[in-house]
Coordinates of C-alpha atoms in Angstrom, one line a residue:
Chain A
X1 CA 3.5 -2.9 -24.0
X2 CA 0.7 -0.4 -23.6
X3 CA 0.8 2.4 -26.4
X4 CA -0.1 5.7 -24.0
X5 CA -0.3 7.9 -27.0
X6 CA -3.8 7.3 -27.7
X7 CA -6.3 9.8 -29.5
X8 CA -9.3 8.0 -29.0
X9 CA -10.3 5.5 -26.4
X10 CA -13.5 3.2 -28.0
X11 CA -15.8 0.8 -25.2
X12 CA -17.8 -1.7 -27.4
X13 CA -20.1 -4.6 -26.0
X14 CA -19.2 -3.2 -21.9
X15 CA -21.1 -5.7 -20.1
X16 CA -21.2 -5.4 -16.0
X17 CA -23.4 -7.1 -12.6
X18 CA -23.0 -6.3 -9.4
X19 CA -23.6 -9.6 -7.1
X20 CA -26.4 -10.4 -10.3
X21 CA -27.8 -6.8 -11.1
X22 CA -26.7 -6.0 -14.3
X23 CA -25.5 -2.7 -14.0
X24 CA -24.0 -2.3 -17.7
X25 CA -25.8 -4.0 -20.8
X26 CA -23.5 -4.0 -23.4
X27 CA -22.7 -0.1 -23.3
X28 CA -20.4 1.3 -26.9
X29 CA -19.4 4.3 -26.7
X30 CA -16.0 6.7 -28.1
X31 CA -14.4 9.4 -27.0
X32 CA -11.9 11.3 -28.8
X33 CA -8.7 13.6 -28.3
X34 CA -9.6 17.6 -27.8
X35 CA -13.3 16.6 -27.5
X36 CA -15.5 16.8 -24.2
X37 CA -17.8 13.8 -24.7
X38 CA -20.7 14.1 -21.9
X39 CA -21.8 10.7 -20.1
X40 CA -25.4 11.8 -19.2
X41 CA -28.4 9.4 -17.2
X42 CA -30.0 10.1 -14.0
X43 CA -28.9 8.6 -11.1
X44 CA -27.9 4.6 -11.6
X45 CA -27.5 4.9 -15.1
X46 CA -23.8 3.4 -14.6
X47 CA -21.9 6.6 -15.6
X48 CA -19.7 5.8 -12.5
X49 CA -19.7 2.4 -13.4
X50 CA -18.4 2.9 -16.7
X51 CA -15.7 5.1 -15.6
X52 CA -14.6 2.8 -12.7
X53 CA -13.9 -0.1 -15.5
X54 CA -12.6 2.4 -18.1
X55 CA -9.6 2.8 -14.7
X56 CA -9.8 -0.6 -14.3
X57 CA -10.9 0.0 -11.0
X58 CA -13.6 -2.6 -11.6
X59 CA -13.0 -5.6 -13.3
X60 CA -16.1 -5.8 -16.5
X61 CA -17.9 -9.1 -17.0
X62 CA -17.6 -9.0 -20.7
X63 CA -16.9 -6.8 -23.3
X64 CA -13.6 -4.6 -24.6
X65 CA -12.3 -0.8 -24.4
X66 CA -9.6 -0.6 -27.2
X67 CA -7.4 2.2 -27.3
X68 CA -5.2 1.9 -30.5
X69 CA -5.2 -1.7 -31.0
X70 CA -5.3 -2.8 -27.4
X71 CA -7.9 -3.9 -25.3
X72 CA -7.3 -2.5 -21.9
X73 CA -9.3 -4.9 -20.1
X74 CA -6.4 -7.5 -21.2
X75 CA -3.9 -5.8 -19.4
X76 CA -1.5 -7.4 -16.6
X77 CA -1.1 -5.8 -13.2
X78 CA 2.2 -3.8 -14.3
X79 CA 0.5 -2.9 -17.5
X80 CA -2.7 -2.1 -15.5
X81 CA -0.8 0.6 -13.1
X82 CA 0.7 2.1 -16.3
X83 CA -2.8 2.5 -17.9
X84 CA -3.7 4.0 -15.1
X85 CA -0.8 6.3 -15.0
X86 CA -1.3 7.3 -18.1
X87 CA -4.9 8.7 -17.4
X88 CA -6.8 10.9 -14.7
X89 CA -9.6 9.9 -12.7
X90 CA -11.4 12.6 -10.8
X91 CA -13.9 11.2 -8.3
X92 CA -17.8 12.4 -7.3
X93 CA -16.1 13.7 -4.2
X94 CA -12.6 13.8 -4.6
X95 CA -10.4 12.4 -1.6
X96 CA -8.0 14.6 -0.7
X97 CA -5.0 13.2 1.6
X98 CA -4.8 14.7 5.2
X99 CA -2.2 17.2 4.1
X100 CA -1.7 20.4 3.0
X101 CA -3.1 21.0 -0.8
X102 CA 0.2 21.5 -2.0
X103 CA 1.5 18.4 -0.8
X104 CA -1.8 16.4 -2.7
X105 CA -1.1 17.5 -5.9
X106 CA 2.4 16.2 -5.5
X107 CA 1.1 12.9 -4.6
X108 CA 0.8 11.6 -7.9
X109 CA 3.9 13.0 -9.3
X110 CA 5.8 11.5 -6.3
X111 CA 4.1 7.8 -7.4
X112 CA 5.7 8.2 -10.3
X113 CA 9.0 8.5 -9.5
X114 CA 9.9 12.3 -10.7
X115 CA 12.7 14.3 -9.4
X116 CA 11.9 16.7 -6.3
X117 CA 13.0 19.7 -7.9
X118 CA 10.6 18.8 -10.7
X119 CA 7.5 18.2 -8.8
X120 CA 8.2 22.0 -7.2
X121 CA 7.9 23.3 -10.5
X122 CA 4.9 21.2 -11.7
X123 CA 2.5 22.0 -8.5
X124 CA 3.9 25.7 -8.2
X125 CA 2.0 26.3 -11.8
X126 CA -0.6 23.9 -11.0
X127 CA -1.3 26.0 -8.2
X128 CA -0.5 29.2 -10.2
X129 CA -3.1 27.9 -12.9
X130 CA -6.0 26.8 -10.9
X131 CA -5.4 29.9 -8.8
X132 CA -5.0 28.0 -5.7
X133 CA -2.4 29.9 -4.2
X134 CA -4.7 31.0 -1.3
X135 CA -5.2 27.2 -0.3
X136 CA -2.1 25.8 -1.1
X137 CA -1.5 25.8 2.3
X138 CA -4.5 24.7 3.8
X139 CA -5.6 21.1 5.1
X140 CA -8.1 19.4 2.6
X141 CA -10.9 19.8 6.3
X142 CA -10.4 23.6 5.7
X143 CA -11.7 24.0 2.1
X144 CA -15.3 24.0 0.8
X145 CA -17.1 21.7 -1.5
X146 CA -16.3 23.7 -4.8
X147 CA -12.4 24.5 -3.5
X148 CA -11.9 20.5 -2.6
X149 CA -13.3 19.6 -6.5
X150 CA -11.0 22.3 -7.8
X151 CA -8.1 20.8 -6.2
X152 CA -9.1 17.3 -6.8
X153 CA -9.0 18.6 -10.7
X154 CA -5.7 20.3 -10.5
X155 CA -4.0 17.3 -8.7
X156 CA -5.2 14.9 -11.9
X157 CA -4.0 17.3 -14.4
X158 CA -0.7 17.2 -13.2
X159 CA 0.5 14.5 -14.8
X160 CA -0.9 15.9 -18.0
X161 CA -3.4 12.7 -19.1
X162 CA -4.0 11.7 -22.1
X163 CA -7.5 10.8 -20.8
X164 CA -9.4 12.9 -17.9
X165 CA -12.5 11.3 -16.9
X166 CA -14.5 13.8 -14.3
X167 CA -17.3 12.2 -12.4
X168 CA -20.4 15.1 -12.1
X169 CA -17.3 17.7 -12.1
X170 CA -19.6 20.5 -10.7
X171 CA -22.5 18.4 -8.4
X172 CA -23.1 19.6 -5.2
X173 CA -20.8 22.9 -5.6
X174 CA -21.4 26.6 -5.4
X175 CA -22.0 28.8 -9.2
X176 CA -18.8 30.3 -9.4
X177 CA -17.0 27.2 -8.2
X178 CA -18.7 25.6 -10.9
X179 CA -17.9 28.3 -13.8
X180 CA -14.5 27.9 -13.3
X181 CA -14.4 24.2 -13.8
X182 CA -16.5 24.8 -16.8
X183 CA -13.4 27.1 -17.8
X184 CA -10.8 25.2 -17.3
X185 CA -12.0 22.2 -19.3
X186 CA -12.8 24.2 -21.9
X187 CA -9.2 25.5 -22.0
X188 CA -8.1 21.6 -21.7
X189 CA -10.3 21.1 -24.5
X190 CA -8.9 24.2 -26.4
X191 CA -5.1 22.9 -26.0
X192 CA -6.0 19.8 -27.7
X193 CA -3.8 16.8 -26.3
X194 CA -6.5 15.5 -23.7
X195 CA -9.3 13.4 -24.0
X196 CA -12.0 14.6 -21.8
X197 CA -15.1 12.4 -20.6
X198 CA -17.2 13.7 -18.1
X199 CA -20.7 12.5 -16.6
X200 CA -23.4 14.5 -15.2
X201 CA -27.0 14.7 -15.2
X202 CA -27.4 18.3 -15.8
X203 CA -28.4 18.4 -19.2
X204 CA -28.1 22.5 -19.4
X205 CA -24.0 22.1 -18.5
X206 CA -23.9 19.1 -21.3
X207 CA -25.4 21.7 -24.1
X208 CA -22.8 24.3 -22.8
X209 CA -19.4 22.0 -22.5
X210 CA -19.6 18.7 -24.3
X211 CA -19.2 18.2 -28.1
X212 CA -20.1 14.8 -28.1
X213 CA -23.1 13.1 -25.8
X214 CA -23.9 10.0 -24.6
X215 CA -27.0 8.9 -22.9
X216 CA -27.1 6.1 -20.4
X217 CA -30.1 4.6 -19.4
X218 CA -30.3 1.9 -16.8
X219 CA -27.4 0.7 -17.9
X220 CA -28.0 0.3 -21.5
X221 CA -26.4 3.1 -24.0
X222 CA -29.4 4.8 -25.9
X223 CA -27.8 7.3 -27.8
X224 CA -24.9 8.7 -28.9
X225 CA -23.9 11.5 -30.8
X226 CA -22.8 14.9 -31.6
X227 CA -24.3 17.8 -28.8
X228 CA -26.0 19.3 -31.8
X229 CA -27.9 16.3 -33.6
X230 CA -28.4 15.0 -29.9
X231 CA -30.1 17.7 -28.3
X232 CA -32.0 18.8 -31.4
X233 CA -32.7 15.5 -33.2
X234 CA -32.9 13.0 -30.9
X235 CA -34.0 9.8 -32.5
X236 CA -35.0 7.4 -29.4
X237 CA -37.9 8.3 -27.3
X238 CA -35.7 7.5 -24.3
X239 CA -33.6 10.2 -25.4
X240 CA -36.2 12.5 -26.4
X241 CA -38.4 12.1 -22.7
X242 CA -34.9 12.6 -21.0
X243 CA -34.2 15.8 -23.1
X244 CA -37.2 17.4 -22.4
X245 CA -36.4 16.5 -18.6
X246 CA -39.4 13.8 -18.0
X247 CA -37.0 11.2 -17.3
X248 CA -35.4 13.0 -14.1
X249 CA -39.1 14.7 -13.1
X250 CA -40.2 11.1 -13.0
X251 CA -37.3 10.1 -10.8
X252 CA -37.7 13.4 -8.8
X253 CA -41.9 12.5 -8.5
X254 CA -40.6 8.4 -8.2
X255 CA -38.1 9.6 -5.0
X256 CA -40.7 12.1 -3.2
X257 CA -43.6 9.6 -3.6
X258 CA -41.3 7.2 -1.7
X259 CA -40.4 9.3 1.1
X260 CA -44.0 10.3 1.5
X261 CA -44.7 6.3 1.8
X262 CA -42.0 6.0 4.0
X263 CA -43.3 9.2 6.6
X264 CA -46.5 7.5 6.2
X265 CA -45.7 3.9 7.1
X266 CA -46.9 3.0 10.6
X267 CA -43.2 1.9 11.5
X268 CA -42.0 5.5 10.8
X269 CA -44.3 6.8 13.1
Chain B
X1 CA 15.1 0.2 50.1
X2 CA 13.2 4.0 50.7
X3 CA 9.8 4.0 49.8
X4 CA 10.4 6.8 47.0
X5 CA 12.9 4.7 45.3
X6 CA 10.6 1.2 45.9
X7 CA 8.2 3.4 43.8
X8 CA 10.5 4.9 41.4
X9 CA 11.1 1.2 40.3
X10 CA 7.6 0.3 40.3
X11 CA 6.9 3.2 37.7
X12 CA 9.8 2.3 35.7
X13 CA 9.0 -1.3 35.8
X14 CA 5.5 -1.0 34.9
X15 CA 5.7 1.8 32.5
X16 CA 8.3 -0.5 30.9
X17 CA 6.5 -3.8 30.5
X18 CA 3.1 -2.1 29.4
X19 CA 4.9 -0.1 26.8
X20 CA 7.0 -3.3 25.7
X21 CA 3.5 -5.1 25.5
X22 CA 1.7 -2.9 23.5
X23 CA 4.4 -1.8 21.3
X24 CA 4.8 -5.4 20.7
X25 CA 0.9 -5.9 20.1
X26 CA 0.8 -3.0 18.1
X27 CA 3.3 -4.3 15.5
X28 CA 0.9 -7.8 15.5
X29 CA -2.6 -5.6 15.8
X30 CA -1.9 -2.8 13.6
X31 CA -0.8 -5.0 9.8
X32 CA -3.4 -7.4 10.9
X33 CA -6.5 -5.1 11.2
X34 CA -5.2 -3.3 8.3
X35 CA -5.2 -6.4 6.5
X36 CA -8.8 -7.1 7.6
X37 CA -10.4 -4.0 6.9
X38 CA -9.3 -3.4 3.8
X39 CA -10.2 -7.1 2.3
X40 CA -14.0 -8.5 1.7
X41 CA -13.8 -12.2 3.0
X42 CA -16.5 -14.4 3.9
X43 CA -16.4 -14.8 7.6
X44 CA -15.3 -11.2 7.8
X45 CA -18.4 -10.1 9.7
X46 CA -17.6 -13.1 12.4
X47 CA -14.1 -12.1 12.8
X48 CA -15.2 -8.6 13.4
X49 CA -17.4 -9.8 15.9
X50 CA -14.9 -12.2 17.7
X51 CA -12.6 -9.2 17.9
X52 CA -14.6 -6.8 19.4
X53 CA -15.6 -9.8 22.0
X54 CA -12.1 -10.2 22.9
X55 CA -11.7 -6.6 23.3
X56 CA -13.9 -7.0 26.7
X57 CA -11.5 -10.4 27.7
X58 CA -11.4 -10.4 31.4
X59 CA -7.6 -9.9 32.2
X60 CA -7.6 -12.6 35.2
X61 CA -8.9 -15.2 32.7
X62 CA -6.0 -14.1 30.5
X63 CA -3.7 -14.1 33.2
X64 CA -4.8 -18.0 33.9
X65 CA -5.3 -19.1 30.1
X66 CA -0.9 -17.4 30.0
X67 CA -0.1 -19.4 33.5
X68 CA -1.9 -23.0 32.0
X69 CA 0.5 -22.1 29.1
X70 CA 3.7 -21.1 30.6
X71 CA 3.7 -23.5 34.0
X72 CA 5.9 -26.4 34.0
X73 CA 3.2 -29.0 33.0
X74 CA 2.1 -26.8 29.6
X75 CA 2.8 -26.9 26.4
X76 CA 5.3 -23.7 26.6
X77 CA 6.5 -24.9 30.1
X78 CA 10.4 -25.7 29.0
X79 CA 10.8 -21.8 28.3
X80 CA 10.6 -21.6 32.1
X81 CA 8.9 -17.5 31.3
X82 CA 6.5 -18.2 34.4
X83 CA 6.9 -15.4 37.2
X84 CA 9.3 -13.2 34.9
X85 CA 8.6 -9.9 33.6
X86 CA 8.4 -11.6 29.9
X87 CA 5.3 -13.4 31.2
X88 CA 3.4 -10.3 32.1
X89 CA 4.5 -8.8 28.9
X90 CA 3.1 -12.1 27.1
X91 CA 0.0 -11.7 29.2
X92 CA -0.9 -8.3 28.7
X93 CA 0.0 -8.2 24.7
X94 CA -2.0 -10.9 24.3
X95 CA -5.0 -8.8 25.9
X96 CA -4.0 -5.8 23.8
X97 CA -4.0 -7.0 20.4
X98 CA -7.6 -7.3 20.0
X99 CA -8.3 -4.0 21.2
X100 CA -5.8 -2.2 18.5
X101 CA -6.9 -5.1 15.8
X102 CA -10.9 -3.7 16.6
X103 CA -10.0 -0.3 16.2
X104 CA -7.9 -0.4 13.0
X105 CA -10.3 -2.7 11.6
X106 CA -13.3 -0.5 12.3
X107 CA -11.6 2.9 11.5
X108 CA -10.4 1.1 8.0
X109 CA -13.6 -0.8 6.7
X110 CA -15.2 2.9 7.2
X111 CA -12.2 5.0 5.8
X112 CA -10.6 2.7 3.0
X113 CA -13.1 2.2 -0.2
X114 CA -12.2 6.0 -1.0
X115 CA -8.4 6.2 -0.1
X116 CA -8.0 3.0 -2.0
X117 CA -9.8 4.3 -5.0
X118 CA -7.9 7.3 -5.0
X119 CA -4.2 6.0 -4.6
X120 CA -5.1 3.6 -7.5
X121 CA -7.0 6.6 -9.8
X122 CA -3.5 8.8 -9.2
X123 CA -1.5 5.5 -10.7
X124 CA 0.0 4.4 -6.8
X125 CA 1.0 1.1 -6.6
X126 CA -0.4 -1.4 -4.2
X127 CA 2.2 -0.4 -1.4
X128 CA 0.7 3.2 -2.0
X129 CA -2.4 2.0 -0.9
X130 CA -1.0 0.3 1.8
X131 CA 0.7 3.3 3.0
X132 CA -1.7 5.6 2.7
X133 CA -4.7 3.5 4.2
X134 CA -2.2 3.4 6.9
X135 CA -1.0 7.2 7.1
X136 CA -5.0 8.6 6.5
X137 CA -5.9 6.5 9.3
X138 CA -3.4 7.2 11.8
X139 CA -5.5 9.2 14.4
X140 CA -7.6 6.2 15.2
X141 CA -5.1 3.7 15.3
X142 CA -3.3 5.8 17.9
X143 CA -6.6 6.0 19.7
X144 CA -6.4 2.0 19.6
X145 CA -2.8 2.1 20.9
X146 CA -3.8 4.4 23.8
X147 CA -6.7 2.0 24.9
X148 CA -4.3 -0.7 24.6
X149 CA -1.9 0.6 26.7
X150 CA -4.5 2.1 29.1
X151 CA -5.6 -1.4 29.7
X152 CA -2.1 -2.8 30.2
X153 CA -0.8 -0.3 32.8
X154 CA -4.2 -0.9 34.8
X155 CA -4.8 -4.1 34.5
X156 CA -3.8 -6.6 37.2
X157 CA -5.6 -9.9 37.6
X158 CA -3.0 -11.0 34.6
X159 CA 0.4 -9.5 36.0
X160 CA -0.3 -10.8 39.8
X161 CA -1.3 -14.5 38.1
X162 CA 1.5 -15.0 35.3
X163 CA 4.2 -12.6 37.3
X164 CA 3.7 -13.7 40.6
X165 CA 4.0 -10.4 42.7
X166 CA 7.9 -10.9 43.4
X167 CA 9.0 -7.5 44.9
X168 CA 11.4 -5.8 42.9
X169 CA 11.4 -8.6 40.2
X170 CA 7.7 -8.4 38.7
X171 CA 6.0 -6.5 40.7
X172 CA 3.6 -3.7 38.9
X173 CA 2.0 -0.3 40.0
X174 CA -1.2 -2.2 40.4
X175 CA 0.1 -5.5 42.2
X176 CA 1.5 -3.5 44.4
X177 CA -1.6 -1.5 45.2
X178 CA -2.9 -5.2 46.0
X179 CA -0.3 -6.1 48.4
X180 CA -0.2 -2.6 50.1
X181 CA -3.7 -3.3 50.8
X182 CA -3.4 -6.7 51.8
X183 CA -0.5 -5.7 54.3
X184 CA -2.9 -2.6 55.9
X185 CA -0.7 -0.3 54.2
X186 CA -4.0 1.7 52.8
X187 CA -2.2 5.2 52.7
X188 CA 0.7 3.6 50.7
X189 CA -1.8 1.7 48.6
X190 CA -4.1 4.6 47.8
X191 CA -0.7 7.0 46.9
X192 CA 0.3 4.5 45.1
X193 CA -3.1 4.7 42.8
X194 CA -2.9 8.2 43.2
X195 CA 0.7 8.1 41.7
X196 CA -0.5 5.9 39.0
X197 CA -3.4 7.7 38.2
X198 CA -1.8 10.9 37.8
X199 CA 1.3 9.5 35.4
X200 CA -1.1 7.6 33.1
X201 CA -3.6 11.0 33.0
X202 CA -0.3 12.5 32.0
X203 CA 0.6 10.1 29.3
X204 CA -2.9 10.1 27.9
X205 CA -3.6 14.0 28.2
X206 CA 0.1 14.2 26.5
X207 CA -0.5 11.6 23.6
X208 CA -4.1 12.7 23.1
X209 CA -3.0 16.6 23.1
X210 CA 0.2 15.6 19.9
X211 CA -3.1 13.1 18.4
X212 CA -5.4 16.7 18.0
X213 CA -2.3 18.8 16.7
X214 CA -1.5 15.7 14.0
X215 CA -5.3 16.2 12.9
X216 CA -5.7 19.9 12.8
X217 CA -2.4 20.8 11.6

């Protein structure tokens, strides 16, 4: 059976193809307990890709993510749902279930079989925690962009992983929104018993959260290593041209030179 | 028997079978387009299409394809169902599960990727999924039991055909609209529709008005 006390979670030779596009080339990466390790790419890098397999929400091609001695991607269905029980998996845009946000974060408690009375207790200091007590209440339709991610964040910590994985935590939300997820990470980090993997491609919140980085580049792992050596020594020019942010301005100038093709096309006229 | 009371029984009896029909389609339709639009299969995309064809099914072609099956020379002839109220509920559920099957199945191949993701990601189990695919896409679902019963309670190429139009036995709201007119009775016939109209508006106003609450509250 699966051992759920895990301190480090280690992907070696991920290999993944969607239809025959290879969308992960042999990625290795580690993450370990009471560290924030930062997934970081521009867009189709296979962060998301990653993390789906990492909840075995995708099935890899080839390849093994050990934790202890087992190889997750070996597990059995029953084993499966405990691996994923035993982790938290925090979407882009997190769905919320049409009902009140109290009543979500007691969804996965509920799944897992815990006594009523219990589940009060656990989403009252949730709520009390993430300071939703204003939109406890409130229908997921209700809430903006940053207060759905908060929620989504609070509902997987309920079940207190042993592994969060956050999927661009703060994309697409408001400053403050964002500073507070930035906060309560780093109080996950500072209590020690999680480990924390989160992708983005904003290299700015990377240098300010993450101890460890990892850079993803079409699917192939470039670098990894501590934030410091990363960002300061970089030792691929991959790494170094997406540090200095060429990478993502050559995506940006790759994106607007293809809407300008398309606005100029005679079909789009 | 008073005309009030001939009409009483003509609500009842036609409220009755269309409910029975769709309820009965529903409980086919609904685990069924569920089924479909959560699962990638190869001839999906024809299935859809086959559906949504058989959601414009002409009921008088129904009503025959039901009467070929049920008369005494068919293959289901020995069940002797022709001209009974059973036959009409046959008729019309068999015109109502393709509607109810085309809406789930839309509602859930747009809806489901995420909610299936999610259920999984919080460690639910495959009845989870199933449950909550179901629950997240209940609005629309009732919108495709509505239509279905819409269709049943006006419908009546298939009841006249497979029910025969026996007064007091299997006669419907809208048969009776037929023979009403077919007798001269036009004033009976048009309050008749008028009778109908009004109920199903009031059904439909009622189920849509408790559908908005169950969204917004």
């Amino acid at each position: 059976m699966l051992d759920t006390s895990f301190d480090e979670i280690r992907v070696e030779d991920l290999c993944f193809q969607y239809d025959k596009n290879p969308a992960l080339k042999g990625v290795c990466m580690r993450a370990k307990k009471g560290r924030i390790t930062a997934v970081i790419g521009p867009n189709g890098a296979g962060k998301t890709t990653l993390f789906k397999i990492i909840d075995l929400l995708m099935r890899a091609n080839s390849g093994r993510i050990m934790v202890g001695d087992d190889d997750i991607l070996m597990l059995n269905a029953v084993e499966s749902r405990a691996w994923r029980q035993s982790i938290a998996f925090v979407l882009q845009e997190p769905y919320l279930f049409n009902m009140s946000i109290r009543q979500n974060l007691a969804v996965p408690l509920k799944m897992r079989k815990i006594e009523a009375i219990k589940i009060n207790q656990i989403v009252q200091g949730a709520i009390n925690r993430f300071g939703l007590a204003e939109i406890a209440e409130k229908k997921p339709f209700r809430l903006s962009s940053g207060e759905r991610k908060r929620a989504g964040l609070a509902r997987a910590l309920v079940t207190e992983p042993g592994l969060l994985m956050l999927d661009e935590p703060t994309a697409s939300i408001d400053p403050e929104a964002s500073y507070m997820i930035e906060q309560y990470l780093k109080d996950l980090r500072a209590e020690g018993h999680t480990i924390i993997l989160m992708s983005t491609h904003d290299l700015f919140q990377a240098r300010r959260l993450a101890d460890d980085v990892v850079l993803l580049f079409k699917g192939e792992m470039i670098e990894a290593g501590e934030k410091d050596s990363f960002f300061n020594g970089p030792k691929s020019d991959i790494t170094k041209r997406f540090v200095n942010g060429e990478i993502l301005l050559d995506k940006h100038r790759e994106g607007c030179e293809a809407r300008e093709k398309g606005s100029s096309s005679p079909a789009s006229r | 028997m008073s005309w009030q009371s001939e009409i009483l029984s003509l609500l009842g009896f036609s409220y009755g079978v269309s409910a029975t029909a769709t309820a009965i389609a529903a409980a086919i339709a609904i685990p069924l387009g569920i089924f479909m639009g959560m699962r990638e299969f190869k001839c999906k995309t024809i299935i859809i299409n086959l559906t949504n064809s058989f959601m414009g099914f002409p009921p008088v072609v129904m009503g025959v394809i039901v009467y070929m099956l049920l008369s005494k020379a068919g293959p289901l002839g020995f069940l002797r169902l022709l001209y009974t109220p059973t036959a009409i509920i046959i008729a019309q559920c068999v015109l109502c599960i393709p509607i109810i099957t085309g809406i789930t199945i839309s509602s859930i191949t747009n809806h489901s990727k995420k909610i299936i993701e999610t259920t999984l990601a919080l460690g639910g189990s495959r009845s989870d999924v199933y449950e909550n695919v179901f629950s997240e896409n209940l609005v629309p679902i009732l919108s495709g039991i509505m239509v279905g019963f819409g269709q049943n309670i006006s419908e009546v190429g298939a009841s006249m055909i497979v029910g025969g139009n026996i007064s007091s036995f299997t006669q419907t709201m809208t048969t009776a609209i037929v023979t009403y007119t077919g007798q001269g009775r036009a004033g009976d016939a048009l309050l008749t529709g008028l009778i109908l109209i009004i109920t199903t508006f009031l059904i439909m106003f009622t189920l849509t008005f408790l559908q908005m609450r169950a969204r917004r509250s």
